[in-house]
PDB file of C-alpha atoms and ligand atoms in Angstrom:
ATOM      1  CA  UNK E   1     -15.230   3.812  -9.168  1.00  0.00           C
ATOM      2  CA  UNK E   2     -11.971   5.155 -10.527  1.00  0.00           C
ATOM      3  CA  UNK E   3      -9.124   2.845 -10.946  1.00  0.00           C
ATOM      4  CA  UNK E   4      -5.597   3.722  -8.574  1.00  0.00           C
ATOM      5  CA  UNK E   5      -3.067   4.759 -10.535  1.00  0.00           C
ATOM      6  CA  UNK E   6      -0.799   2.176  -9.614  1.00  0.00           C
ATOM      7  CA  UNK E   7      -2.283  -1.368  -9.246  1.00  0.00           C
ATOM      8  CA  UNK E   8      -0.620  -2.588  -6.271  1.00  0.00           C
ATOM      9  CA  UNK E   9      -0.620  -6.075  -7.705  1.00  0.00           C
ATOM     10  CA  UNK E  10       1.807  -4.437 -10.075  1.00  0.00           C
ATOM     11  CA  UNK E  11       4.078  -2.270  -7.944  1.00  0.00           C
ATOM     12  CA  UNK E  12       6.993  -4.626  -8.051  1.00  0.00           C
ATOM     13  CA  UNK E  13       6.757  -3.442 -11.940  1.00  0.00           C
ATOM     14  CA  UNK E  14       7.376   0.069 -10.597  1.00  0.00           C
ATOM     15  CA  UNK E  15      10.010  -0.814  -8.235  1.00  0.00           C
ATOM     16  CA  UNK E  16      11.870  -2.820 -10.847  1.00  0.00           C
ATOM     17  CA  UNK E  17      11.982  -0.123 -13.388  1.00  0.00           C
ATOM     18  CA  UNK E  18      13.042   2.961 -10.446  1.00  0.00           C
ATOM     19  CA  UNK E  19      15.894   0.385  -9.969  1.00  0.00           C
ATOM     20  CA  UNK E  20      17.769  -0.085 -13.344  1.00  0.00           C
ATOM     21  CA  UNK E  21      20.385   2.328 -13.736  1.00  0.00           C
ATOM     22  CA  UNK E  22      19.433   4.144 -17.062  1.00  0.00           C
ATOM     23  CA  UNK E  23      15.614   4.587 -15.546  1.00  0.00           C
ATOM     24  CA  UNK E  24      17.846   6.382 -12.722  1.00  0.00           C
ATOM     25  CA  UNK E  25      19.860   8.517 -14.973  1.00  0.00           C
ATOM     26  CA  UNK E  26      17.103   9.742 -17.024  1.00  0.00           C
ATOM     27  CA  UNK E  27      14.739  10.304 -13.726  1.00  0.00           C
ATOM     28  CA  UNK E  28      12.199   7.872 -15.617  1.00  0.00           C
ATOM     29  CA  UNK E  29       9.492   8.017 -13.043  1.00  0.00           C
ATOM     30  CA  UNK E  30       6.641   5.194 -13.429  1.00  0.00           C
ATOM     31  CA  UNK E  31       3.200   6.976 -12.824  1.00  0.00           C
ATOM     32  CA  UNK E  32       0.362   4.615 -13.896  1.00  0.00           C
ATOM     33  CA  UNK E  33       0.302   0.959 -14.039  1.00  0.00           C
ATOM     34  CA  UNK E  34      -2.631  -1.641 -15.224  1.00  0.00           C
ATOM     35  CA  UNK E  35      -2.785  -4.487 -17.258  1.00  0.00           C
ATOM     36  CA  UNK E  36      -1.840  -3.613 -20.502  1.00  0.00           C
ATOM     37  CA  UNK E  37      -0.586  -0.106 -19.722  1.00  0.00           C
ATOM     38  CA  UNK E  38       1.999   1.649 -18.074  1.00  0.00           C
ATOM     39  CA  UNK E  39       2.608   5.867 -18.307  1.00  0.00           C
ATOM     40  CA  UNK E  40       5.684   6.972 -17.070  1.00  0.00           C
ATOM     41  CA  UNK E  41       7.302  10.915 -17.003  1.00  0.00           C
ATOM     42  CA  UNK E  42      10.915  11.846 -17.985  1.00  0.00           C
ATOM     43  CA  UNK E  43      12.670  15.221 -17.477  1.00  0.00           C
ATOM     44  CA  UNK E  44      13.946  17.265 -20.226  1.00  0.00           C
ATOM     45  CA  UNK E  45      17.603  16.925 -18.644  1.00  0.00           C
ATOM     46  CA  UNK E  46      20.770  18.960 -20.492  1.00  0.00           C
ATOM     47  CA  UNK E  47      23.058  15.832 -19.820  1.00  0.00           C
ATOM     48  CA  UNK E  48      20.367  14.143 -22.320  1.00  0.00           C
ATOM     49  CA  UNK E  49      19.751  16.720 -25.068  1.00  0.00           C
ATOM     50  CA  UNK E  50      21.817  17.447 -28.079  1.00  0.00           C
ATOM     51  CA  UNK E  51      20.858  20.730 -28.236  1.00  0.00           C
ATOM     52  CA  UNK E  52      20.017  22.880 -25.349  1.00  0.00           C
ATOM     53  CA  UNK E  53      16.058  21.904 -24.450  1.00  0.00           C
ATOM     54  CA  UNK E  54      15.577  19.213 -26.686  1.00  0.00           C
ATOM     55  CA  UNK E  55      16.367  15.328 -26.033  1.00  0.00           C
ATOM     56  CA  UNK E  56      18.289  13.174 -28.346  1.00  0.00           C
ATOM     57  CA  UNK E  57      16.471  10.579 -30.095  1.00  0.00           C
ATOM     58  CA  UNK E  58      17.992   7.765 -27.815  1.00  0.00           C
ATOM     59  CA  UNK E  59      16.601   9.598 -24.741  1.00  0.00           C
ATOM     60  CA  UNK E  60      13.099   9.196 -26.461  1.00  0.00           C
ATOM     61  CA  UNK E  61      13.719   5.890 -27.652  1.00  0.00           C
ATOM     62  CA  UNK E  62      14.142   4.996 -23.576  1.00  0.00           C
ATOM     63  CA  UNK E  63      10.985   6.537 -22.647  1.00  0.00           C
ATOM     64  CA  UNK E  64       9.249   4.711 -25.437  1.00  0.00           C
ATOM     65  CA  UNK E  65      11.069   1.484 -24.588  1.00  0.00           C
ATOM     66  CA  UNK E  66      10.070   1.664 -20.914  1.00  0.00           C
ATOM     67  CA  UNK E  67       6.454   2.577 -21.190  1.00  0.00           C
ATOM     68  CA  UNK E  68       5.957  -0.120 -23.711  1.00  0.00           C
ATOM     69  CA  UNK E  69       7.966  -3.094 -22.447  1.00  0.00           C
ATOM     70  CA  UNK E  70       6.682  -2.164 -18.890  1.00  0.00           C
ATOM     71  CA  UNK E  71       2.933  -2.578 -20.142  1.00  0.00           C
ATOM     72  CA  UNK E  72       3.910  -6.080 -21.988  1.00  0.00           C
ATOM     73  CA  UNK E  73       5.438  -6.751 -18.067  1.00  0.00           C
ATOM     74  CA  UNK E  74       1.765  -5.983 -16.628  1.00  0.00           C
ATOM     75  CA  UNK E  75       0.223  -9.496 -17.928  1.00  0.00           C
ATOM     76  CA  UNK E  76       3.174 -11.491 -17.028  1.00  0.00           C
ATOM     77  CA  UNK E  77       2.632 -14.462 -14.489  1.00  0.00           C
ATOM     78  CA  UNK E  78       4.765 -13.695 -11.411  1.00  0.00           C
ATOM     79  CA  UNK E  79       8.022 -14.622 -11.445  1.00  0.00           C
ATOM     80  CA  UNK E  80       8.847 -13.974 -15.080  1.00  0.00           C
ATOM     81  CA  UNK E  81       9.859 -10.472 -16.576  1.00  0.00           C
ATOM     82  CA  UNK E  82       9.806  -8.937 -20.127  1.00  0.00           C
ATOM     83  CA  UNK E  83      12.621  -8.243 -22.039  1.00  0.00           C
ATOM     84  CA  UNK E  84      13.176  -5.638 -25.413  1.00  0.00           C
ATOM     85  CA  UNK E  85      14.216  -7.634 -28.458  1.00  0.00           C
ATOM     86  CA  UNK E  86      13.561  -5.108 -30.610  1.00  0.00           C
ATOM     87  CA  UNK E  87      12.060  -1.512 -31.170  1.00  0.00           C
ATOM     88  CA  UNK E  88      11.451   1.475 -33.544  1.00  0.00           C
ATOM     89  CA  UNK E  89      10.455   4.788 -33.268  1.00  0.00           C
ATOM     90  CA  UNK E  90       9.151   8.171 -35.532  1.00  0.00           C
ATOM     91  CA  UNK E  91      10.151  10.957 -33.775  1.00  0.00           C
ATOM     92  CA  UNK E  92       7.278  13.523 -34.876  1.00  0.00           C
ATOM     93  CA  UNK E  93       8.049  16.508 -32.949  1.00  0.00           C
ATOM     94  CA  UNK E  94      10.638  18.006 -31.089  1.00  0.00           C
ATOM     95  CA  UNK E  95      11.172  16.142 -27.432  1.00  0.00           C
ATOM     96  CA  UNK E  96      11.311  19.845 -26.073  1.00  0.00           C
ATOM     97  CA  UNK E  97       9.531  21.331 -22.868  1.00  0.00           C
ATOM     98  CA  UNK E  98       9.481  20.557 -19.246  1.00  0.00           C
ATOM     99  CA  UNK E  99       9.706  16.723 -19.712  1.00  0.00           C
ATOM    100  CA  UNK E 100       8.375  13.946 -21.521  1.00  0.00           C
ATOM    101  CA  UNK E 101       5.093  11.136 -20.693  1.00  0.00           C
ATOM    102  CA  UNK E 102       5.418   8.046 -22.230  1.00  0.00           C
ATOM    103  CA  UNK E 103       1.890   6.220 -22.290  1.00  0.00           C
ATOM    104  CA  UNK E 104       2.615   2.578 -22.387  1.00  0.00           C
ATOM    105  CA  UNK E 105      -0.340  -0.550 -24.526  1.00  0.00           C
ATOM    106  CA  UNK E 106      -0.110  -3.842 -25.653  1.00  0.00           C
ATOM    107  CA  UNK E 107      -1.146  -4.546 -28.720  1.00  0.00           C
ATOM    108  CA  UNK E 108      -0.900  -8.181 -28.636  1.00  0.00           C
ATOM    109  CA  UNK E 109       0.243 -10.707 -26.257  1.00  0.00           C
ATOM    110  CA  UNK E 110       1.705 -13.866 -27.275  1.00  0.00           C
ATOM    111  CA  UNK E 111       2.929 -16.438 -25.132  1.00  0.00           C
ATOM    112  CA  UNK E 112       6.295 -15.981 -25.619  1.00  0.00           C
ATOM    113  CA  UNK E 113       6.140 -12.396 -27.583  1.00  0.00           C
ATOM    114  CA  UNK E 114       4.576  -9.298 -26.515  1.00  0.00           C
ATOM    115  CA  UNK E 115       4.186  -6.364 -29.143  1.00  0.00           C
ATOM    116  CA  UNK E 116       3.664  -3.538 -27.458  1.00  0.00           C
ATOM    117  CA  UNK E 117       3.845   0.032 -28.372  1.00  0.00           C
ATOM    118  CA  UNK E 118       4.034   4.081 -26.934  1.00  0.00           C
ATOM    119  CA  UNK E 119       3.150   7.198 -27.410  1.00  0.00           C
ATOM    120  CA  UNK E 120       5.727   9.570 -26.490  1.00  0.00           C
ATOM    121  CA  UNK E 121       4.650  13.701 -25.502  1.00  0.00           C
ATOM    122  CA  UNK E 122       6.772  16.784 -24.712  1.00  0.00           C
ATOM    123  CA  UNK E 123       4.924  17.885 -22.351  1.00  0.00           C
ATOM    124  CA  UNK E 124       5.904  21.959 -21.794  1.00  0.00           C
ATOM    125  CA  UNK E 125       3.651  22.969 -18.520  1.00  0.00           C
ATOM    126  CA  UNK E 126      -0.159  22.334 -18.810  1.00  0.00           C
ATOM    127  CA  UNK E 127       0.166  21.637 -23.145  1.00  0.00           C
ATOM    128  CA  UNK E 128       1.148  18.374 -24.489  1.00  0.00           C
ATOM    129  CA  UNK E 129       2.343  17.530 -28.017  1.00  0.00           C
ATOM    130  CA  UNK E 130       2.717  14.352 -29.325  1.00  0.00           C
ATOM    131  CA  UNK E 131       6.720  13.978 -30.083  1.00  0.00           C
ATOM    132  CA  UNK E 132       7.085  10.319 -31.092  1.00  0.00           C
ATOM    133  CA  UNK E 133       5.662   7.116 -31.243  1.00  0.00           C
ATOM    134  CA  UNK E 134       7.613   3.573 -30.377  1.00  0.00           C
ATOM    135  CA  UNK E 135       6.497   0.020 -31.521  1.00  0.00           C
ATOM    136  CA  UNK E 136       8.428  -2.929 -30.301  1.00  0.00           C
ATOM    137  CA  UNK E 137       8.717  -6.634 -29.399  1.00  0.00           C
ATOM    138  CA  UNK E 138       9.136  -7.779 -25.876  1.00  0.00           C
ATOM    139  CA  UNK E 139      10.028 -11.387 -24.671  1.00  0.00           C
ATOM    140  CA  UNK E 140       8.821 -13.031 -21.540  1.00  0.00           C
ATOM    141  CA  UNK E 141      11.557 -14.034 -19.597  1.00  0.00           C
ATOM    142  CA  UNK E 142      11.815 -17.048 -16.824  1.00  0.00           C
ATOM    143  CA  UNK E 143      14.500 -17.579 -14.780  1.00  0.00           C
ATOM    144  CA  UNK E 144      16.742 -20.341 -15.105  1.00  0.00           C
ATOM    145  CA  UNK E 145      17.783 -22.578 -12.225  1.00  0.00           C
ATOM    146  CA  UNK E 146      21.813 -23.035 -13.602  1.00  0.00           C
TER     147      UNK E 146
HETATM  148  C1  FAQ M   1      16.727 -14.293 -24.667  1.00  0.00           C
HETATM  149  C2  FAQ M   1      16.885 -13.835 -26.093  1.00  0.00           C
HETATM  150  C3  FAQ M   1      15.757 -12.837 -26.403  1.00  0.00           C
HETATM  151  C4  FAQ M   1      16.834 -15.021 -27.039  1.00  0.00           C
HETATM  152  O1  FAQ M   1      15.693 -15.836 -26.865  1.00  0.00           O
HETATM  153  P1  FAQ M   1      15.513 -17.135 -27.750  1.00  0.00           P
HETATM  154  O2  FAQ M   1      15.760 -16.807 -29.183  1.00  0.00           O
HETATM  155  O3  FAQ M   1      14.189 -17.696 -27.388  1.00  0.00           O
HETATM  156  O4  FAQ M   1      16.754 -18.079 -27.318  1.00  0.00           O
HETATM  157  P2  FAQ M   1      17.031 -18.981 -26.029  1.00  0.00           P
HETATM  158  O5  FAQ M   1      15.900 -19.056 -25.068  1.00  0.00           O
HETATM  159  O6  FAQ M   1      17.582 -20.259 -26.581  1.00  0.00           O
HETATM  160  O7  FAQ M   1      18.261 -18.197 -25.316  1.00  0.00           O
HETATM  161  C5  FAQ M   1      19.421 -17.778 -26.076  1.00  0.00           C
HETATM  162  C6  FAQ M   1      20.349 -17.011 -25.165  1.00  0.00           C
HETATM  163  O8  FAQ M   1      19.644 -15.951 -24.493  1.00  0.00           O
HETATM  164  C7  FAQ M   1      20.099 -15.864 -23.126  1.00  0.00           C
HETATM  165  N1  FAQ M   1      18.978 -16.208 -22.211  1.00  0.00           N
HETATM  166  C8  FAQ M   1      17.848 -16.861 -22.503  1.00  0.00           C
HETATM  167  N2  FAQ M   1      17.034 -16.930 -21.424  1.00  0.00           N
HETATM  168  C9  FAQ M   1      17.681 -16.330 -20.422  1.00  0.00           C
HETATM  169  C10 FAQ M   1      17.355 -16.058 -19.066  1.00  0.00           C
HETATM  170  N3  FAQ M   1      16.218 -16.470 -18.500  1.00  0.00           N
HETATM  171  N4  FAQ M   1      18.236 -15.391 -18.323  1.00  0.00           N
HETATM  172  C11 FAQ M   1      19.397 -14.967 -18.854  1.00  0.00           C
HETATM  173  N5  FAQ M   1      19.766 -15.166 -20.137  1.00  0.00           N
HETATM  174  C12 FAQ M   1      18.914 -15.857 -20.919  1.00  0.00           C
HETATM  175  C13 FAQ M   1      21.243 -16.798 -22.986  1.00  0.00           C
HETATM  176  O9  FAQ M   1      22.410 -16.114 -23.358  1.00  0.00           O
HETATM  177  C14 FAQ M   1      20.903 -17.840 -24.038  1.00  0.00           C
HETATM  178  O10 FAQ M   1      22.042 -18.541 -24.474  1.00  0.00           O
HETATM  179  P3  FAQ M   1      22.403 -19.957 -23.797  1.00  0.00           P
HETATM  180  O11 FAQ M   1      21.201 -20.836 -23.967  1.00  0.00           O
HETATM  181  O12 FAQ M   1      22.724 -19.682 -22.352  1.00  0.00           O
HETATM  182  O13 FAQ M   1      23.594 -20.425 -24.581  1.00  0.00           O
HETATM  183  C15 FAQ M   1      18.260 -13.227 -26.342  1.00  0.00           C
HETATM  184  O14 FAQ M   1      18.327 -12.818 -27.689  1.00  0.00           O
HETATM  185  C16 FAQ M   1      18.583 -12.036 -25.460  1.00  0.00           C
HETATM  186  O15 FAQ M   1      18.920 -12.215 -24.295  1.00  0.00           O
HETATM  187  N6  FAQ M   1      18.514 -10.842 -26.063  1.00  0.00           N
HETATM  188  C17 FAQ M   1      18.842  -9.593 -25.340  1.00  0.00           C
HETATM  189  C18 FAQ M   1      17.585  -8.993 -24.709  1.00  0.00           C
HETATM  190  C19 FAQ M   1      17.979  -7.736 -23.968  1.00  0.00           C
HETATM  191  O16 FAQ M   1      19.059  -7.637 -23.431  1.00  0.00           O
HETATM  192  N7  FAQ M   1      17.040  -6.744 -23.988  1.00  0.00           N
HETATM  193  C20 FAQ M   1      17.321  -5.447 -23.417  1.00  0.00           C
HETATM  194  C21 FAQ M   1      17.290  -5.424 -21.933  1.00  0.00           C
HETATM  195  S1  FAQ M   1      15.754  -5.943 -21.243  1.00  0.00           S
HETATM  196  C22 FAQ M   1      14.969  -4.500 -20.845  1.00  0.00           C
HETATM  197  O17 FAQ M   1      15.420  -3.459 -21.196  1.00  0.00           O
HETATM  198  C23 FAQ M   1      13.809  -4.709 -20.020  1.00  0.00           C
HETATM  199  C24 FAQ M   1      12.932  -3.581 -19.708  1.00  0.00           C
HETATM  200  C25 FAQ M   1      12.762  -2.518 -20.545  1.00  0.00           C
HETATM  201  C26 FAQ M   1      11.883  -1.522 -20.188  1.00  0.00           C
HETATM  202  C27 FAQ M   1      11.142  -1.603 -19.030  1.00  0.00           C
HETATM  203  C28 FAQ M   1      11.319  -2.686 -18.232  1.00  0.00           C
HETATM  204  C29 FAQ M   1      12.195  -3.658 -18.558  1.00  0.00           C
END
């Protein structure tokens, strides 16, 4: 049986990235979620490139940074929330095309730390090309009562 897309155990994961602000401005849309993965697409948008068609590298950091941190979110407990401590990325390719799909792993999951890593692609209609690749920490977070 194929698996949904979207776990709906894991749609608050969705919900939470559609809400921050940059995921807004870059029209970061979350398309796949399970534990230990998360895909998401990005348009190639002018207001992000710094040339016409082709993003700047921080535009492609964020789509690496989402993907991967979101997949470290996917074996959280409830209640608690991953957070980027640190990240780096190769930029292999031009981020040119229609838009960008960032495919989201953990690579190993600590108690407190979470490496996780992406692979970004330019996606230009039906061809995809792989444009960068994003490795990273990630910290579970817990909220605190004061
Ligand atoms: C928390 C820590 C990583 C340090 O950890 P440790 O070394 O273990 O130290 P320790 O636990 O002792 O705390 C020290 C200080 O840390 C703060 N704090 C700690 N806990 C909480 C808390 N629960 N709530 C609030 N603040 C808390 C507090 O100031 C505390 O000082 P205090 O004790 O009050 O005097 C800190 O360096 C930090 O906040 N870095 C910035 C991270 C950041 O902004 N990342 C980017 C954005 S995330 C993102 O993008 C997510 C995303 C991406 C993609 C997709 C989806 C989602």
């Amino acid at each position: 049986m194929s698996q949904p897309e979207i776990d709906p155990d894991l749609a608050f994961i969705r919900e939470a990235v559609h809400a921050m602000p940059i995921a807004r401005t870059l029209g970061v849309e979350v398309t796949a979620l399970r534990r230990g993965h998360a895909e998401l697409r990005t348009p190639i948008a002018d207001a992000m490139t710094f040339r016409p068609g082709q993003l700047q590298a921080a535009a492609v950091f964020a789509a690496g940074d989402c993907a991967a941190v979101a997949a470290a979110g996917t074996l959280l407990e409830p209640g608690s929330w991953a957070a980027t401590i640190d990240g780096t990325i190769k930029l292999v390719a031009p981020a040119s095309g229609t838009g960008l799909r960032a495919v989201g792993r953990v690579v190993d999951a600590g108690r407190l730390l979470t490496t996780c890593a992406a692979e970004v692609y330019a996606v230009d209609g039906d061809a995809e090309r792989l444009c960068a690749t994003w490795l990273g920490t990630a910290r579970r977070m817990t909220p605190r009562l004061v």
